[in-house]
Amino acid sequence: MSAILFPGQGVDWKTWMQPYLENNIVQNTLKEAENVTEIEIRKYIVEAEAKSNLRQPITTIAQPAILACSIALLRAFPPFTKKFRFYVGHSLGEYSAFVASQTLSFSSALKLVQARAKAMSYASALCQNPTSMLAITLTSRFPTDNFLNTVYSAVQKYRLIDIANVNSDRQIVLSGDKKELESITSTLSELVRSLGKLRSNWLDVSGAFHSRYMLPARDSLKNALGETEFNISPELCYTDSGKRFLPIISNVTAELYPADEEDIRRQLLLQCFRPVLFKNCLKTVKSKYGANLFYAYGPGTTMQSIAKQNGISTKSRP
């Protein structure tokens, strides 16, 4: 069994994609995305400079562009294996997973992601104080449940912070009020000193995604999901204990999506303001469904890094 991993927002898609613009399939896929979204994706890539201090484009541009880049690379460099594939996307990457599994058309996914990005940007703009996302990583090579439990306990003492992503035993992402995030960093450094050093990184996003701060995005995203058709044909599904599932692991439940359109819409809506349980997603596809060959697709190296933290080695195509 194989699994394909797709990244979410925050990856450096512009400079990463520059070497692949000479590929005709990549060019045509990005052009197709531009026709749907009216975003000049290739122009952003061509004009990008390899400087780490340059901010990524705003959410309404970055999300559709990263989806387009992920699918472009998948089309141009398909996996070698013909074994049954599972798909695991991180946040925005779930929409790439729906396209890759043929459950959602590329154009429908682009329109839906545009609506998602606009809704999330709207929710961010409503926040009275600056919000952001902060990745907290324990640099020790030895995973320990004590780290996650320590973070969970610390977050409970902060009124304006939510858990956004649980990526591994050593990495967790927090969402919320920026001042409180700055405060909890120093607090955690002291609390986990016996476990190892702490590294904190601000994510290059425009708000506190996967948290209560995204609740105002609910209505418009729900409407967009309601207008979207999903393909749940039997030949695309995985059957387990007599029940049909999509071969996509849900960020919300860390289980396969049921082959039910309303359930798909419900979980994608919840994903906007619920934590991404990526650690458990990888555990499910590996331990429960026997995936032993993992491909990391999309721009950047985030998926390779998180997979490695979970004891999984990945093959990159490209």
Coordinates of C-alpha atoms in Angstrom, one line a residue:
M1 CA 0.0 0.0 0.0
S2 CA 1.2 3.5 -0.7
A3 CA 0.2 7.0 0.5
I4 CA 0.7 10.4 -1.0
L5 CA 1.2 13.4 1.2
F6 CA 0.3 17.0 0.3
P7 CA 1.3 20.2 2.2
G8 CA -0.8 23.1 3.4
Q9 CA -0.3 26.8 3.4
G10 CA 3.0 28.4 4.6
V11 CA 5.3 26.5 2.2
D12 CA 7.6 28.5 -0.2
W13 CA 5.8 27.6 -3.4
K14 CA 7.1 30.5 -5.5
T15 CA 10.9 29.8 -5.5
W16 CA 10.4 26.1 -5.1
M17 CA 8.4 25.9 -8.4
Q18 CA 10.8 27.9 -10.5
P19 CA 12.8 24.9 -11.8
Y20 CA 9.6 23.1 -12.9
L21 CA 8.2 25.9 -15.1
E22 CA 10.0 24.4 -18.1
N23 CA 7.9 21.3 -17.8
N24 CA 5.0 21.4 -20.2
I25 CA 2.6 19.5 -17.9
V26 CA 3.4 21.9 -15.0
Q27 CA 2.9 24.9 -17.3
N28 CA -0.4 23.7 -18.7
T29 CA -1.7 22.8 -15.2
L30 CA -0.8 26.2 -13.8
K31 CA -2.4 27.9 -16.9
E32 CA -5.5 25.9 -16.3
A33 CA -5.6 27.1 -12.7
E34 CA -5.0 30.7 -13.8
N35 CA -8.0 30.5 -16.1
V36 CA -10.2 29.3 -13.2
T37 CA -8.9 31.6 -10.4
E38 CA -7.8 34.7 -12.4
I39 CA -4.6 34.6 -10.3
E40 CA -1.3 35.0 -12.2
I41 CA 0.4 32.1 -10.5
R42 CA 3.2 31.7 -13.0
K43 CA 4.0 35.4 -12.7
Y44 CA 4.4 35.1 -8.9
I45 CA 6.8 32.2 -9.5
V46 CA 8.9 33.9 -12.2
E47 CA 9.2 37.1 -10.2
A48 CA 10.0 35.5 -6.9
E49 CA 13.4 35.9 -5.3
A50 CA 15.1 33.4 -3.1
K51 CA 15.1 35.5 0.0
S52 CA 13.8 34.1 3.3
N53 CA 12.7 37.5 4.5
L54 CA 10.1 37.9 1.8
R55 CA 6.5 37.3 2.9
Q56 CA 4.3 34.9 1.1
P57 CA 1.4 36.4 -0.9
I58 CA -1.9 36.8 1.0
T59 CA -4.1 33.9 1.8
T60 CA -6.5 34.4 -1.1
I61 CA -3.6 34.0 -3.5
A62 CA -1.4 31.5 -1.7
Q63 CA -4.1 28.8 -1.0
P64 CA -5.2 28.4 -4.7
A65 CA -1.6 28.6 -5.9
I66 CA -0.3 25.9 -3.6
L67 CA -3.2 23.6 -4.6
A68 CA -2.4 24.3 -8.3
C69 CA 1.4 23.6 -7.7
S70 CA 0.7 20.4 -5.9
I71 CA -1.5 19.0 -8.6
A72 CA 0.9 20.2 -11.3
L73 CA 3.7 18.3 -9.8
L74 CA 1.6 15.2 -9.3
R75 CA 0.5 15.3 -13.0
A76 CA 4.0 15.9 -14.2
F77 CA 5.8 13.3 -12.0
P78 CA 3.3 10.5 -11.1
P79 CA 4.3 7.9 -8.5
F80 CA 6.0 4.8 -9.8
T81 CA 3.8 2.4 -7.8
K82 CA 0.5 1.1 -9.1
K83 CA -0.5 -0.2 -5.7
F84 CA -3.7 1.2 -4.1
R85 CA -3.1 4.7 -2.9
F86 CA -4.2 6.5 0.2
Y87 CA -4.1 10.3 0.3
V88 CA -3.2 12.5 3.3
G89 CA -3.3 16.3 3.0
H90 CA -2.3 18.7 5.7
S91 CA -5.0 21.4 6.1
L92 CA -5.2 23.0 2.6
G93 CA -3.5 19.8 1.4
E94 CA -6.7 17.9 1.9
Y95 CA -8.1 19.6 -1.1
S96 CA -5.2 18.4 -3.2
A97 CA -5.9 14.9 -1.8
F98 CA -9.5 15.2 -3.1
V99 CA -8.3 16.1 -6.5
A100 CA -5.7 13.4 -6.6
S101 CA -8.2 10.8 -5.6
Q102 CA -10.6 12.0 -8.4
T103 CA -13.2 12.7 -5.8
L104 CA -13.2 16.4 -6.7
S105 CA -12.4 18.0 -10.1
F106 CA -9.5 20.3 -10.3
S107 CA -11.6 23.3 -11.3
S108 CA -14.1 22.7 -8.5
A109 CA -11.3 22.4 -5.9
L110 CA -9.8 25.7 -7.1
K111 CA -13.1 27.5 -6.8
L112 CA -13.8 25.9 -3.4
V113 CA -10.3 26.8 -2.1
Q114 CA -10.8 30.4 -3.3
A115 CA -14.0 30.6 -1.3
R116 CA -12.3 29.0 1.7
A117 CA -9.4 31.5 1.5
K118 CA -11.7 34.5 1.3
A119 CA -13.8 33.2 4.2
M120 CA -10.7 32.7 6.4
S121 CA -9.3 36.1 5.4
Y122 CA -12.6 37.7 6.4
A123 CA -12.6 35.9 9.8
S124 CA -9.0 37.1 10.4
A125 CA -9.9 40.7 9.6
L126 CA -12.6 40.6 12.3
C127 CA -10.1 40.0 15.1
Q128 CA -9.5 43.1 17.2
N129 CA -6.0 42.2 18.1
P130 CA -3.3 40.6 15.9
T131 CA -3.5 36.8 15.7
S132 CA -1.0 34.3 14.2
M133 CA 0.2 30.7 14.3
L134 CA 3.3 29.4 16.1
A135 CA 5.0 26.1 15.5
I136 CA 6.6 24.7 18.7
T137 CA 9.2 21.9 18.1
L138 CA 11.1 19.9 20.6
T139 CA 14.5 19.4 19.1
S140 CA 15.3 16.2 21.0
R141 CA 15.5 13.2 18.8
F142 CA 13.6 11.1 21.3
P143 CA 9.8 11.4 21.0
T144 CA 8.0 11.6 24.3
D145 CA 4.3 12.0 25.2
N146 CA 5.5 14.3 28.0
F147 CA 6.1 17.1 25.5
L148 CA 2.6 17.1 24.1
N149 CA 1.0 16.8 27.5
T150 CA 3.1 19.7 28.8
V151 CA 1.9 21.9 25.9
Y152 CA -1.7 20.9 26.4
S153 CA -1.5 21.8 30.1
A154 CA 0.2 25.1 29.4
V155 CA -2.4 26.1 26.7
Q156 CA -5.2 25.7 29.2
K157 CA -3.8 28.6 31.2
Y158 CA -3.9 30.9 28.3
R159 CA -7.3 32.3 27.5
L160 CA -6.7 33.2 23.8
I161 CA -4.7 30.3 22.4
D162 CA -6.0 27.1 20.7
I163 CA -4.2 23.9 19.5
A164 CA -4.1 24.2 15.7
N165 CA -2.0 21.2 14.5
V166 CA -0.6 18.2 16.2
N167 CA 2.1 17.1 13.7
S168 CA 4.1 14.7 15.8
D169 CA 5.3 13.8 19.3
R170 CA 7.7 16.6 18.9
Q171 CA 5.8 19.3 17.1
I172 CA 2.6 21.2 17.7
V173 CA 1.2 24.4 16.2
L174 CA -0.7 26.9 18.3
S175 CA -3.2 29.5 17.0
G176 CA -4.4 32.6 18.7
D177 CA -3.6 36.1 20.1
K178 CA -0.1 37.1 19.1
K179 CA 0.9 38.5 22.5
E180 CA -0.2 35.3 24.3
L181 CA 1.7 33.2 21.8
E182 CA 4.8 35.3 22.5
S183 CA 4.3 34.7 26.2
I184 CA 3.7 31.0 26.0
T185 CA 6.9 30.4 24.1
S186 CA 9.1 31.5 27.1
T187 CA 6.8 29.6 29.5
L188 CA 7.2 26.3 27.5
S189 CA 11.0 26.7 27.1
E190 CA 11.2 26.5 30.9
L191 CA 8.7 23.7 31.3
V192 CA 10.3 21.3 28.7
R193 CA 13.9 22.1 29.6
S194 CA 14.4 18.5 31.0
L195 CA 13.1 17.1 27.7
G196 CA 15.3 19.1 25.3
K197 CA 15.6 22.5 23.6
L198 CA 12.6 24.2 22.2
R199 CA 12.4 25.8 18.7
S200 CA 9.6 28.2 17.8
N201 CA 8.7 29.4 14.3
W202 CA 6.1 31.9 13.3
L203 CA 4.1 30.6 10.3
D204 CA 3.8 32.9 7.4
V205 CA 0.0 33.1 7.4
S206 CA -2.5 35.9 7.8
G207 CA -4.4 34.7 10.8
A208 CA -5.1 32.1 13.5
F209 CA -6.3 29.2 11.3
H210 CA -7.8 26.0 12.8
S211 CA -9.0 27.8 15.8
R212 CA -12.1 29.6 17.3
Y213 CA -11.0 32.7 15.4
M214 CA -12.1 31.0 12.1
L215 CA -15.8 30.6 13.3
P216 CA -16.9 33.7 11.3
A217 CA -15.8 31.8 8.1
R218 CA -18.3 29.1 8.7
D219 CA -21.4 30.4 6.9
S220 CA -19.7 31.4 3.6
L221 CA -17.6 28.2 3.5
K222 CA -20.7 26.1 4.3
N223 CA -22.5 27.7 1.3
A224 CA -19.5 27.0 -1.0
L225 CA -19.3 23.4 0.1
G226 CA -23.0 23.0 -0.5
E227 CA -22.6 24.1 -4.1
T228 CA -19.7 21.7 -4.7
E229 CA -20.3 18.2 -6.1
F230 CA -18.1 15.3 -5.0
N231 CA -17.5 12.1 -6.9
I232 CA -18.1 9.1 -4.7
S233 CA -18.2 6.4 -7.4
P234 CA -17.7 2.9 -6.0
E235 CA -14.6 2.3 -8.2
L236 CA -12.9 5.1 -6.4
C237 CA -13.7 3.9 -2.9
Y238 CA -12.0 1.7 -0.3
T239 CA -14.2 -1.0 1.3
D240 CA -13.6 -1.9 5.0
S241 CA -15.9 -4.2 7.0
G242 CA -18.6 -3.9 4.3
K243 CA -18.6 -0.1 4.4
R244 CA -17.4 2.3 1.6
F245 CA -14.8 5.0 2.4
L246 CA -12.8 7.4 0.3
P247 CA -9.1 6.7 0.3
I248 CA -8.5 10.1 2.0
I249 CA -7.6 10.5 5.7
S250 CA -9.6 13.2 7.4
N251 CA -7.7 15.9 9.4
V252 CA -10.6 16.1 11.8
T253 CA -11.1 12.5 12.7
A254 CA -7.8 10.9 11.5
E255 CA -9.9 8.2 9.9
L256 CA -11.0 7.6 6.3
Y257 CA -13.7 9.9 4.9
P258 CA -17.0 8.1 4.6
A259 CA -18.3 7.8 1.0
D260 CA -21.1 10.3 1.8
E261 CA -21.2 13.8 0.3
E262 CA -22.8 15.5 3.4
D263 CA -20.3 13.9 5.7
I264 CA -17.5 15.2 3.4
R265 CA -18.9 18.7 3.5
R266 CA -19.3 18.6 7.3
Q267 CA -15.8 17.5 8.0
L268 CA -14.2 20.0 5.5
L269 CA -16.2 22.7 7.3
L270 CA -15.1 21.6 10.7
Q271 CA -11.5 21.4 9.5
C272 CA -11.4 25.2 9.1
F273 CA -11.7 25.8 12.9
R274 CA -10.7 22.4 14.4
P275 CA -7.1 21.2 15.0
V276 CA -5.3 19.2 12.3
L277 CA -4.6 15.8 13.8
F278 CA -1.8 15.0 11.4
K279 CA 0.2 12.8 13.7
N280 CA -2.8 10.5 14.1
C281 CA -3.5 10.7 10.3
L282 CA -0.1 9.2 9.6
K283 CA -0.5 6.7 12.3
T284 CA -3.8 5.5 10.8
V285 CA -2.7 5.2 7.3
K286 CA 0.5 3.3 8.3
S287 CA -0.7 1.1 11.2
K288 CA -4.4 0.5 10.4
Y289 CA -4.2 0.4 6.6
G290 CA -0.7 -0.9 6.1
A291 CA 0.8 1.9 4.0
N292 CA 4.5 1.3 3.7
L293 CA 5.5 3.5 0.8
F294 CA 5.0 7.3 1.2
Y295 CA 5.4 9.9 -1.5
A296 CA 5.6 13.6 -0.6
Y297 CA 4.2 15.9 -3.3
G298 CA 3.7 19.6 -3.6
P299 CA 6.1 22.5 -3.1
G300 CA 8.5 22.7 -0.1
T301 CA 9.8 20.1 2.3
T302 CA 7.2 20.3 5.1
M303 CA 5.7 16.9 4.4
Q304 CA 9.1 15.2 4.4
S305 CA 10.0 16.8 7.7
I306 CA 6.8 16.0 9.5
A307 CA 6.8 12.4 8.1
K308 CA 10.4 12.0 9.4
Q309 CA 9.3 13.2 12.9
N310 CA 6.8 10.4 12.8
G311 CA 9.4 7.8 11.9
I312 CA 8.3 7.7 8.2
S313 CA 10.7 8.0 5.3
T314 CA 9.3 9.5 2.1
K315 CA 10.1 9.3 -1.6
S316 CA 9.9 12.6 -3.4
R317 CA 8.5 12.8 -6.9
P318 CA 10.0 15.1 -7.9

